[in-house]
PDB file of C-alpha atoms in Angstrom:
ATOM      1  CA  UNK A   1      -1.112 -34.741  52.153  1.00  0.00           C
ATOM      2  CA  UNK A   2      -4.003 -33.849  50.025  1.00  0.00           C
ATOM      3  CA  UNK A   3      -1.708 -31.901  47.298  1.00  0.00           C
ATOM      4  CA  UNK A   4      -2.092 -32.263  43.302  1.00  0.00           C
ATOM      5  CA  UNK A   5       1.060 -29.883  42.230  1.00  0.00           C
ATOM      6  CA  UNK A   6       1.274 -28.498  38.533  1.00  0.00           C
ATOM      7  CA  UNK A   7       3.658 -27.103  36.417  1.00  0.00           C
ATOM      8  CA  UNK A   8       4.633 -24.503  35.009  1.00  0.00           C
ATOM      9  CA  UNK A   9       1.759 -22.084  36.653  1.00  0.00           C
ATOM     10  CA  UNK A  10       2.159 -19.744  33.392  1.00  0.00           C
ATOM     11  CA  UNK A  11       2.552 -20.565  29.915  1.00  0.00           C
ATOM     12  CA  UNK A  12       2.890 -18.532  26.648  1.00  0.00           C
ATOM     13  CA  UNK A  13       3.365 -20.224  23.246  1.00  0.00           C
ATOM     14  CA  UNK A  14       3.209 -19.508  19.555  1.00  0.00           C
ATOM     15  CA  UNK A  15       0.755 -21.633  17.505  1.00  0.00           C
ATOM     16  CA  UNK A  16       3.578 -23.798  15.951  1.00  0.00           C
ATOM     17  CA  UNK A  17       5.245 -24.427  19.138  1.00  0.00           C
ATOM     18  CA  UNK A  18       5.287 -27.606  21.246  1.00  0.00           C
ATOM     19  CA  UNK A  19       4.915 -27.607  24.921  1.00  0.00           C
ATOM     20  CA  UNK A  20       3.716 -30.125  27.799  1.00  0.00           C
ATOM     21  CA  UNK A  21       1.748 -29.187  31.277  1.00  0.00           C
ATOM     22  CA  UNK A  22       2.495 -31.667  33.865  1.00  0.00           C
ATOM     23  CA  UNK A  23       0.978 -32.903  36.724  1.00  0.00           C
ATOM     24  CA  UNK A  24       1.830 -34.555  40.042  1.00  0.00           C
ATOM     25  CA  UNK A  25      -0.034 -36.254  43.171  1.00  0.00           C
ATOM     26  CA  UNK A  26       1.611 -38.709  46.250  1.00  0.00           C
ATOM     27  CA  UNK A  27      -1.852 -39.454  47.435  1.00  0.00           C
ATOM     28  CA  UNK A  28      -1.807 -43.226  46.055  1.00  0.00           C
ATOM     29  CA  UNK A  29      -4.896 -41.902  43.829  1.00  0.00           C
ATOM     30  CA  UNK A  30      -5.521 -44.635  41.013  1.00  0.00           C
ATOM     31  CA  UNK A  31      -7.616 -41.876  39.061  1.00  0.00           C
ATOM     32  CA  UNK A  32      -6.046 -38.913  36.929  1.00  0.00           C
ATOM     33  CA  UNK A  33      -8.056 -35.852  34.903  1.00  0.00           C
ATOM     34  CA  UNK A  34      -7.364 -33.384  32.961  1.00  0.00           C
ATOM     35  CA  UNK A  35      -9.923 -30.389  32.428  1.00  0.00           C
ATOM     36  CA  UNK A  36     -10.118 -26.923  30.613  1.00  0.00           C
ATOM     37  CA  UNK A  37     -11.654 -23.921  32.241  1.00  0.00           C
ATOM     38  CA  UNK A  38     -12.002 -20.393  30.717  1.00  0.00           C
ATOM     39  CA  UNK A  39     -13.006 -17.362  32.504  1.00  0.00           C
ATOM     40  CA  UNK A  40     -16.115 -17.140  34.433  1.00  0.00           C
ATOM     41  CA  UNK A  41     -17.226 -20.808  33.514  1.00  0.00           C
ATOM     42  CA  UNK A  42     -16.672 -24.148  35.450  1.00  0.00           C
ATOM     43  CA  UNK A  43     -14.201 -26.727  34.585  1.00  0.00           C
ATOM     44  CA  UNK A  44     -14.828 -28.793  31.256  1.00  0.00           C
ATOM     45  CA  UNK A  45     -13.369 -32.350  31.663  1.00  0.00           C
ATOM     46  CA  UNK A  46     -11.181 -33.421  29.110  1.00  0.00           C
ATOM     47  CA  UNK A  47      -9.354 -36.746  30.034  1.00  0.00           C
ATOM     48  CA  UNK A  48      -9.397 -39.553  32.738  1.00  0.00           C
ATOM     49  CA  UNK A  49      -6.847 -41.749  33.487  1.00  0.00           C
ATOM     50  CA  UNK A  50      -7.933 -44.524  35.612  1.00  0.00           C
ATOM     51  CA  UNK A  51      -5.399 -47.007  36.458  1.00  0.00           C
ATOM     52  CA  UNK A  52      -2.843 -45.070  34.112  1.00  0.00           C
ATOM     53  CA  UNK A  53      -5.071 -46.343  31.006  1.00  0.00           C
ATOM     54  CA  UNK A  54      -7.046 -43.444  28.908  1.00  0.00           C
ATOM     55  CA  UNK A  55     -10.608 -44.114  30.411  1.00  0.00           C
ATOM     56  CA  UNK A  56     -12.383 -40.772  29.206  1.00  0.00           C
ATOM     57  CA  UNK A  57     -11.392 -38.629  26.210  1.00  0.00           C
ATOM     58  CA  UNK A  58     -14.291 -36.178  25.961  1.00  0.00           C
ATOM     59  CA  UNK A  59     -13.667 -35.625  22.072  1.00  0.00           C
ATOM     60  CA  UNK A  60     -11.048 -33.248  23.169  1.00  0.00           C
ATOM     61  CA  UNK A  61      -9.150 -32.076  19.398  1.00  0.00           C
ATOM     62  CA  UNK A  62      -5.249 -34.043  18.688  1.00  0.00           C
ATOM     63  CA  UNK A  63      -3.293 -31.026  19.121  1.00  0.00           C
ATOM     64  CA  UNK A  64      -3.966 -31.664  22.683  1.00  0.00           C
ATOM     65  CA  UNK A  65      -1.886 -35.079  23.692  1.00  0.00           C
ATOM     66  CA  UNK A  66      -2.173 -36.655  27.347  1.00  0.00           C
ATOM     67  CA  UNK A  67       0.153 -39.201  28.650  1.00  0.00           C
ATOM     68  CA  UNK A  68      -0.185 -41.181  32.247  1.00  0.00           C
ATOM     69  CA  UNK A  69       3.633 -42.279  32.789  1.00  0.00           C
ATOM     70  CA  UNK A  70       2.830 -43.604  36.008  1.00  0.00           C
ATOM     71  CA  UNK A  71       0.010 -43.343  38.774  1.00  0.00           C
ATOM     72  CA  UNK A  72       1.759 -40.587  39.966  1.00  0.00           C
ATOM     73  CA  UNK A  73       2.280 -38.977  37.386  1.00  0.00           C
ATOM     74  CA  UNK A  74       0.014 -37.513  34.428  1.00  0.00           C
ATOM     75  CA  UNK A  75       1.168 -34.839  31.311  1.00  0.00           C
ATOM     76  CA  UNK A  76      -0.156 -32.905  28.818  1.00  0.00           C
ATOM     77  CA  UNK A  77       1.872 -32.712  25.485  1.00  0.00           C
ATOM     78  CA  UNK A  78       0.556 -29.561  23.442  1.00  0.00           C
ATOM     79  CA  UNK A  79       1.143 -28.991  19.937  1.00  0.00           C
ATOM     80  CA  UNK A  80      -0.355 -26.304  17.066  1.00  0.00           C
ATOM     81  CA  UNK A  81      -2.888 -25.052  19.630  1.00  0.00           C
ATOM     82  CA  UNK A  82      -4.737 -22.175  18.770  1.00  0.00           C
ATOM     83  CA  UNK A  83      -5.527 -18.628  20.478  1.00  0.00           C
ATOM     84  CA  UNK A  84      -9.200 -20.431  21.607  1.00  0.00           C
ATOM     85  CA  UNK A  85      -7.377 -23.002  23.453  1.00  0.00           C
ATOM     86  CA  UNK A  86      -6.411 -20.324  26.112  1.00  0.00           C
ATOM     87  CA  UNK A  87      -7.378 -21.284  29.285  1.00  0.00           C
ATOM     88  CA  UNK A  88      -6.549 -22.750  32.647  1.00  0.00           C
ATOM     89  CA  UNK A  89      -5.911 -25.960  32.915  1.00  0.00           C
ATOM     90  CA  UNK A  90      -6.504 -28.099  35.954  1.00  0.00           C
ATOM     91  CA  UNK A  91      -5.282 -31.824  36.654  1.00  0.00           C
ATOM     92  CA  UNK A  92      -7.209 -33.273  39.246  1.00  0.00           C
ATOM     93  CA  UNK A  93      -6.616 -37.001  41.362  1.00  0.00           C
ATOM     94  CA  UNK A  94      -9.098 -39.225  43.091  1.00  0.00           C
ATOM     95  CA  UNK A  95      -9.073 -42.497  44.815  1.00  0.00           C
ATOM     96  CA  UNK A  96     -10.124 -43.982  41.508  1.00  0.00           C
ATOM     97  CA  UNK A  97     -13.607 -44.303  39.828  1.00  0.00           C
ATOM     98  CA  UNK A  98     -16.407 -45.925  40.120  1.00  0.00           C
ATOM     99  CA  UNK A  99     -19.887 -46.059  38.392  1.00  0.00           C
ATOM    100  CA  UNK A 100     -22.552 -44.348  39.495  1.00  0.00           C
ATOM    101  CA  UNK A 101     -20.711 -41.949  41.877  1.00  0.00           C
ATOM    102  CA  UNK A 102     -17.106 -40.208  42.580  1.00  0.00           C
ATOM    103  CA  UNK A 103     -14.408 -40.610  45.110  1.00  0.00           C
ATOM    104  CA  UNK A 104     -13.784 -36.953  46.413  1.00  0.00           C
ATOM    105  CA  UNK A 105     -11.395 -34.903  43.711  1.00  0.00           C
ATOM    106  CA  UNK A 106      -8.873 -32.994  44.646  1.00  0.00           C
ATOM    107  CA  UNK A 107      -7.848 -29.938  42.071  1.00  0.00           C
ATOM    108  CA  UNK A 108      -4.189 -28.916  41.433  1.00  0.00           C
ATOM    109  CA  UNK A 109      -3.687 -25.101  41.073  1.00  0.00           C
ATOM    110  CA  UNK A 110      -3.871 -24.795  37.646  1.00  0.00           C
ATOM    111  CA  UNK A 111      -1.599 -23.834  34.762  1.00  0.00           C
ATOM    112  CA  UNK A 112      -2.679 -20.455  32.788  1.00  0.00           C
ATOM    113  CA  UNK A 113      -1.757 -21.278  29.333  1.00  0.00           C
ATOM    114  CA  UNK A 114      -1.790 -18.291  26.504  1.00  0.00           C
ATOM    115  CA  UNK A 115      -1.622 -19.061  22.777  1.00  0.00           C
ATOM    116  CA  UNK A 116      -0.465 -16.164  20.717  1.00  0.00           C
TER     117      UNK A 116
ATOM    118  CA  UNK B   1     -29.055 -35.161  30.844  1.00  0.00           C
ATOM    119  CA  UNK B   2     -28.084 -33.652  34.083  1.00  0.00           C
ATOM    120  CA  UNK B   3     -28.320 -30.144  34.629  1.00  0.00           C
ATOM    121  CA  UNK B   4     -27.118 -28.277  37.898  1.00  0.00           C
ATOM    122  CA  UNK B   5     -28.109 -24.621  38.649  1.00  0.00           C
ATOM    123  CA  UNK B   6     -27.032 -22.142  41.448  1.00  0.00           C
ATOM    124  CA  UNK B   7     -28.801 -19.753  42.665  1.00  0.00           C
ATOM    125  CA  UNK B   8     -27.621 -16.683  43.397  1.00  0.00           C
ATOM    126  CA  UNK B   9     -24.924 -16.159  40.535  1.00  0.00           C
ATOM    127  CA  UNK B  10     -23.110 -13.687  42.836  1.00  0.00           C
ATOM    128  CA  UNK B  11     -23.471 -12.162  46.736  1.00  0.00           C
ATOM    129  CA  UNK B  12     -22.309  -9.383  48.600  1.00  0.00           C
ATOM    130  CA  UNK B  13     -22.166  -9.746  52.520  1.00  0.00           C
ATOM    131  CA  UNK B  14     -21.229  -8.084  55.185  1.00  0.00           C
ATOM    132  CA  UNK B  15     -18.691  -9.775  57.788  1.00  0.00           C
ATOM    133  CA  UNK B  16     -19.919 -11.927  60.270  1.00  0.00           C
ATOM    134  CA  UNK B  17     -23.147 -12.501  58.299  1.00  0.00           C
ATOM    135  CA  UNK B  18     -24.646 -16.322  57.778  1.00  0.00           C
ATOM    136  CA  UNK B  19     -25.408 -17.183  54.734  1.00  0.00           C
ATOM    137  CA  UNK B  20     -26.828 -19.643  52.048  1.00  0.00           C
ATOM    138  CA  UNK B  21     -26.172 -20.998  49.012  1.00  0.00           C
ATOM    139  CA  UNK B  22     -27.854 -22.939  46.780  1.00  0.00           C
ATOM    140  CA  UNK B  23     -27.513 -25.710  44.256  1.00  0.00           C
ATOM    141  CA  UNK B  24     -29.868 -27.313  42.196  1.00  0.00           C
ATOM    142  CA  UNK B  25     -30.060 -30.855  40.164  1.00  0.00           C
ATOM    143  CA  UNK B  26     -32.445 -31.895  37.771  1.00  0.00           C
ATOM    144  CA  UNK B  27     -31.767 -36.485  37.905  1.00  0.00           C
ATOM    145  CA  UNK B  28     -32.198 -37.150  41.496  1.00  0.00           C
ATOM    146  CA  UNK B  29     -30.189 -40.383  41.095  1.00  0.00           C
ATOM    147  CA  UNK B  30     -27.147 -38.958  42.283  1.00  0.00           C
ATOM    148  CA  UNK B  31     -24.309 -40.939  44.131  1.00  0.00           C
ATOM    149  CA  UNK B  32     -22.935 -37.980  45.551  1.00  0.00           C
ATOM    150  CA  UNK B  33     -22.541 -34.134  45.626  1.00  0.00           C
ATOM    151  CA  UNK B  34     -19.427 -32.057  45.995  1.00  0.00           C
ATOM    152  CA  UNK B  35     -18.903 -28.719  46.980  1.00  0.00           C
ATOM    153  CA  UNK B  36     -15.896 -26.799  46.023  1.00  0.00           C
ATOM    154  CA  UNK B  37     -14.302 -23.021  46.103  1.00  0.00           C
ATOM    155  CA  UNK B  38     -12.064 -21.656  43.646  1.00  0.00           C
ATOM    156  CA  UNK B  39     -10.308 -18.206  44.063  1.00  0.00           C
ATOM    157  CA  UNK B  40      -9.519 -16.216  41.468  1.00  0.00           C
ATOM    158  CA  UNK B  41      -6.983 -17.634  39.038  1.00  0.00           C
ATOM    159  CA  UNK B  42      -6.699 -20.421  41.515  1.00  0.00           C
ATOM    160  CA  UNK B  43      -7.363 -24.195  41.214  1.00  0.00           C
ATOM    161  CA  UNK B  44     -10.669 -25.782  42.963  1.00  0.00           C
ATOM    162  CA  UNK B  45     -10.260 -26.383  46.454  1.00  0.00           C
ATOM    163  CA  UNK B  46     -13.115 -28.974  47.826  1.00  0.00           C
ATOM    164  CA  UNK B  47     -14.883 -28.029  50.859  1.00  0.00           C
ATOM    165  CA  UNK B  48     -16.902 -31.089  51.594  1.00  0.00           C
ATOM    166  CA  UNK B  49     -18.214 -34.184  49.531  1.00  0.00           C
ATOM    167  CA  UNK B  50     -21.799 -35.190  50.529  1.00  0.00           C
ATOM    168  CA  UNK B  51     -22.995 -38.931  49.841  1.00  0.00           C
ATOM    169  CA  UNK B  52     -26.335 -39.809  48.714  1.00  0.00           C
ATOM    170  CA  UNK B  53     -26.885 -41.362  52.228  1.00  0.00           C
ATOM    171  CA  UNK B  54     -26.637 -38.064  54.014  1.00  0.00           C
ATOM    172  CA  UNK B  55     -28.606 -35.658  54.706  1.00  0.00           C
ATOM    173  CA  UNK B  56     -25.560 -33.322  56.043  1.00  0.00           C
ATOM    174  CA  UNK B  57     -22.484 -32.824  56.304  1.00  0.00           C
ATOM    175  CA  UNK B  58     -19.949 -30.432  58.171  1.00  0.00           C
ATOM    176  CA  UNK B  59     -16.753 -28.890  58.171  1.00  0.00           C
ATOM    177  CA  UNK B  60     -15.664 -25.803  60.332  1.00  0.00           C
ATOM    178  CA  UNK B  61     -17.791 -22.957  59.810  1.00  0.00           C
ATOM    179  CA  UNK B  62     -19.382 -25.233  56.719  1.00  0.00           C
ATOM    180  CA  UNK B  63     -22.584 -27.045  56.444  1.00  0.00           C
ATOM    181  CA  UNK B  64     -23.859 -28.733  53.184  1.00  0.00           C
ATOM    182  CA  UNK B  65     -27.458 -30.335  53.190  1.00  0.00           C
ATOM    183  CA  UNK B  66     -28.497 -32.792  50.662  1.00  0.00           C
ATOM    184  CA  UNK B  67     -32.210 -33.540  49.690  1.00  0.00           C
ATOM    185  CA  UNK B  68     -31.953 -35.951  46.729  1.00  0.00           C
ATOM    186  CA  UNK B  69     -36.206 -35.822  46.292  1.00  0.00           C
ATOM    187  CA  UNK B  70     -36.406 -32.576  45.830  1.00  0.00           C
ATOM    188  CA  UNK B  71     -33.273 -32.064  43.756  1.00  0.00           C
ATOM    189  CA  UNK B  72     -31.318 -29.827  46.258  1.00  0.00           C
ATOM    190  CA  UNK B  73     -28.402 -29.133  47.994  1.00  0.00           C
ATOM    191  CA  UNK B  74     -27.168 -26.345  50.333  1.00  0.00           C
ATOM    192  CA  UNK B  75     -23.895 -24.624  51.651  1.00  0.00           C
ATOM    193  CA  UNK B  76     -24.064 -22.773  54.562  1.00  0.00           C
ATOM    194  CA  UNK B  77     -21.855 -20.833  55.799  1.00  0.00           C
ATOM    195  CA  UNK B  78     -21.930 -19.703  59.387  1.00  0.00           C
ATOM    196  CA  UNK B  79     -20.293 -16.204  60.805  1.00  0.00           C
ATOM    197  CA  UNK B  80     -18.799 -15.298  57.102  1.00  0.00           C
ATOM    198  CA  UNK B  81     -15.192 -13.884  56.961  1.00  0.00           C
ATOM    199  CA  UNK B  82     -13.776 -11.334  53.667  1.00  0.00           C
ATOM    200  CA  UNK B  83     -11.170 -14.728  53.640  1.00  0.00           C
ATOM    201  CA  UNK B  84     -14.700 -16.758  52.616  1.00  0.00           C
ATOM    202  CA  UNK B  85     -14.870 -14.195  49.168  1.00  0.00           C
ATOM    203  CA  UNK B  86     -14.274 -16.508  46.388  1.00  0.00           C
ATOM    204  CA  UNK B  87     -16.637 -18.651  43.864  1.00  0.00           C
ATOM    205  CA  UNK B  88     -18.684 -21.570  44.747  1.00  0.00           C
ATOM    206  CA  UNK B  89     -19.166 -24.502  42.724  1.00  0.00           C
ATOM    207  CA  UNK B  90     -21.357 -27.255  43.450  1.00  0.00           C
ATOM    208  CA  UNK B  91     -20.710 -30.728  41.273  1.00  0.00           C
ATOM    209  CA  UNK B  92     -22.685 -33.750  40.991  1.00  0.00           C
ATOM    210  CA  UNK B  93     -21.541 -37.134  38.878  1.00  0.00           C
ATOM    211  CA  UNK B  94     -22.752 -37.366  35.511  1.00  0.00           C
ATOM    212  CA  UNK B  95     -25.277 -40.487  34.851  1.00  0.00           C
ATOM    213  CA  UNK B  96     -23.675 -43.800  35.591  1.00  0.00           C
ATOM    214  CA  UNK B  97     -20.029 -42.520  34.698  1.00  0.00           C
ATOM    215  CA  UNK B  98     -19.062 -41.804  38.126  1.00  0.00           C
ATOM    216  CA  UNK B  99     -15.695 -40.028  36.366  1.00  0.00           C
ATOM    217  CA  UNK B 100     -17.642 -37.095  34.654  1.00  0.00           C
ATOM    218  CA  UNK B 101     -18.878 -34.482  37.274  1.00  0.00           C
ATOM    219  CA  UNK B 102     -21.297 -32.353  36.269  1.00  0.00           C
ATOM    220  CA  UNK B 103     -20.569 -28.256  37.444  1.00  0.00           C
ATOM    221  CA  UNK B 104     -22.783 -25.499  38.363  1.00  0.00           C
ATOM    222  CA  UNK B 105     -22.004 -22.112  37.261  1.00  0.00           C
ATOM    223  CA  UNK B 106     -20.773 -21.007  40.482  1.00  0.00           C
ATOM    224  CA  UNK B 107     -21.914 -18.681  43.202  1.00  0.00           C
ATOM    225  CA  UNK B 108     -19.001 -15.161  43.382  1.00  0.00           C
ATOM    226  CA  UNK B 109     -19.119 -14.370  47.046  1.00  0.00           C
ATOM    227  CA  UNK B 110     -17.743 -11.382  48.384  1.00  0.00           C
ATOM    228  CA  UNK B 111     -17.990 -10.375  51.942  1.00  0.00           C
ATOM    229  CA  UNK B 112     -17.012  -6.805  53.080  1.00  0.00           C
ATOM    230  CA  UNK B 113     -15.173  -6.189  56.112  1.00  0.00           C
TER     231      UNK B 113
END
């Protein structure tokens, strides 16, 4: 089963509100990511868990939070975003990581998220 | 710094056509090369994962060439199907962190039935 699930699929929040994207794959994948994609352009990574520790945090502002409960699991806590930060966001898994190269990722569906 | 380009940004095809696409890389030391498809509002699907090794690589009605010398990498698609409309991305690793991949701007396929 090649399947990275995420929830919810839509999301609309206020700037002061608090709010968390999760993420799920049963693959046995020992890698975790997190990117941001907005209309028309590719995916922007954001974070990489490898081995449930932070590995990779691409400078990516506070108000956006990631957790990696377990190697199964991996979250996105969201808090004071603003309207900019509207976008899809995509959790990805892969076998792990490796220099020089990557294991073959496998993309969840996405979560549409709208700040108003 | 790794740059990848494709080439054409969009297509229009009639069904049953073959047809190429193209992906570019400017550091030749690459591991690996990806290949995916997203739909529209969708997540990235990948189509087929190409190592540094190969020279090709298939799947279905797929084909992907690698040629690492000359920067290059291909996605053909044989007897094309209005299901195939959607955007291509290729993806290559970034430098010697094998966790960053490095997009292309995609390649918006549409074929008309």
């Amino acid at each position: 089963d090649t399947e990275v699930t995420q929830t919810p699929k839509h999301l609309v929040m206020g700037m002061t509100n608090k709010k968390s994207l999760k993420c799920e794959q049963h693959m046995g994948h020992r890698a975790m990511y997190w990117y941001k994609q907005k209309a028309k352009k590719p995916p922007e990574l954001m974070f990489v868990y490898s081995y449930e520790k932070l590995s990779i945090n691409e400078s990516v502002p506070s108000r956006f939070s990631p957790e990696c409960p377990n190697s199964s699991l991996l979250n996105l806590h969201l808090h004071a975003l603003q309207p900019e930060d509207s976008a899809l966001y995509l959790c990805a898994s892969s076998q792990g990581v490796f220099s020089g190269g990557t294991y073959e990722q496998y993309f969840g569906p996405g979560t549409r998220l709208t700040v108003t | 710094k790794q740059e990848v380009t494709q080439i054409p940004a969009a297509l229009s095809v009639p069904e049953g056509e073959n047809l190429v696409l193209n992906c570019s890389f400017t550091d030749s030391a690459i591991y690996n090369l990806q290949w995916f498809r997203q739909d529209p509002g969708k997540g990235l699907t990948s189509l087929l994962l190409i190592q540094s090794s190969q020279r090709e690589q298939t799947s279905g009605r797929l084909n992907a060439s690698l040629d690492k010398s000359s920067g290059r990498s291909t996605l053909y698609i044989a007897a094309s199907q209005p299901g195939d409309s959607a955007t291509y991305l290729c993806a290559v690793p970034l430098g010697t962190s094998g966790s960053r991949l490095t997009f292309g701007e995609g390649t918006q396929l549409t074929v008309n039935p």
